[in-house]
Coordinates of C-alpha atoms in Angstrom, one line a residue:
M1 CA 181.9 85.3 15.2
G2 CA 178.6 84.0 17.2
R3 CA 177.5 87.7 17.5
V4 CA 177.9 88.3 13.9
L5 CA 176.0 85.3 13.0
S6 CA 173.2 86.2 15.2
I7 CA 172.9 89.5 13.8
A8 CA 172.8 88.1 10.5
K9 CA 170.1 85.6 11.6
D10 CA 168.2 88.8 12.8
K11 CA 168.3 90.7 9.7
L12 CA 167.2 87.5 7.7
Y13 CA 170.3 87.1 5.7
D14 CA 170.9 83.9 4.1
C15 CA 173.7 82.3 6.6
L16 CA 175.4 80.6 3.6
T17 CA 176.1 84.2 1.9
V18 CA 177.3 85.5 5.4
E19 CA 179.5 82.6 6.0
R20 CA 181.0 83.0 2.4
K21 CA 181.7 86.5 3.0
L22 CA 183.4 85.9 6.4
R23 CA 185.4 83.2 4.7
A24 CA 186.5 85.4 2.1
M25 CA 187.4 88.2 4.5
L26 CA 189.5 85.8 6.4
Q27 CA 191.3 84.6 3.5
S28 CA 192.3 88.0 2.4
T29 CA 193.2 88.9 5.8
E30 CA 195.5 85.8 5.8
E31 CA 197.0 86.5 2.5
N32 CA 197.9 90.2 3.7
V33 CA 199.6 88.6 6.7
S34 CA 201.6 86.3 4.7
D35 CA 202.5 89.3 2.2
L36 CA 203.6 91.3 5.2
K37 CA 205.7 88.7 6.7
K38 CA 207.4 88.3 3.3
K39 CA 208.1 91.8 3.0
S40 CA 209.3 92.2 6.6
A41 CA 211.8 89.2 5.9
F42 CA 212.9 90.7 2.8
L43 CA 213.4 94.3 4.6
T44 CA 215.3 92.7 7.4
Q45 CA 217.9 90.9 5.0
L46 CA 218.2 94.1 3.1
A47 CA 218.9 96.1 6.1
A48 CA 221.5 93.6 7.4
K49 CA 223.2 93.5 3.9
T50 CA 223.4 97.3 3.5
V51 CA 224.8 98.2 6.9
P52 CA 228.5 98.7 6.4
K53 CA 230.3 95.9 8.5
P54 CA 232.5 98.6 10.6
L55 CA 229.3 100.2 11.5
H56 CA 227.5 96.9 12.2
C57 CA 230.5 95.7 14.5
L58 CA 230.9 99.1 16.2
P59 CA 228.9 98.5 19.4
L60 CA 230.8 95.1 19.9
Q61 CA 234.1 96.8 19.4
L62 CA 233.2 99.6 21.8
A63 CA 232.2 97.2 24.5
S64 CA 235.5 95.2 24.3
D65 CA 237.4 98.2 24.3
Y66 CA 235.6 99.3 27.4
F67 CA 236.4 96.2 29.1
L68 CA 239.9 95.5 27.9
L69 CA 241.2 98.9 28.6
G70 CA 239.8 98.9 32.2
Y71 CA 237.1 102.0 32.0
H72 CA 234.7 99.8 34.2
S73 CA 237.0 99.7 37.1
R74 CA 238.2 103.4 37.0
G75 CA 234.7 104.7 37.9
C76 CA 233.1 107.9 36.9
K77 CA 234.1 111.5 37.8
Q78 CA 231.0 113.6 38.2
E79 CA 232.7 116.5 36.8
K80 CA 233.4 115.0 33.6
L81 CA 229.6 114.0 33.1
Q82 CA 228.2 117.3 33.6
D83 CA 229.0 120.8 34.1
P84 CA 227.0 122.7 36.7
S85 CA 227.6 126.2 34.9
L86 CA 225.3 124.8 32.0
F87 CA 222.2 125.1 34.4
T88 CA 222.8 128.5 35.6
W89 CA 220.8 131.3 33.9
P90 CA 222.6 133.8 31.9
S91 CA 223.1 137.1 33.6
F92 CA 222.1 139.4 30.8
P93 CA 220.7 142.8 31.5
I94 CA 217.1 142.9 30.4
M95 CA 216.5 145.9 28.2
F96 CA 212.9 147.2 27.6

């Protein structure tokens, strides 16, 4: 702000005019932020209301099933996680 005011003084602008312009810019920016906050709150509520309840509760249900059925204590089997044959190049004959 000080730099802007010093530039304004160097260019012989009326300080009162510069102050009014800066205040107007600040006020319009604050109004824009306020409007965006209101829109954000509305869209958050809209998203919460439009997501179906079963889909909303799915992560919680999956997590509870994971622990209730004892999957965490069984451990992971490496062969179920990845298939090494997927990482090999196919042996197709190259035809030119």
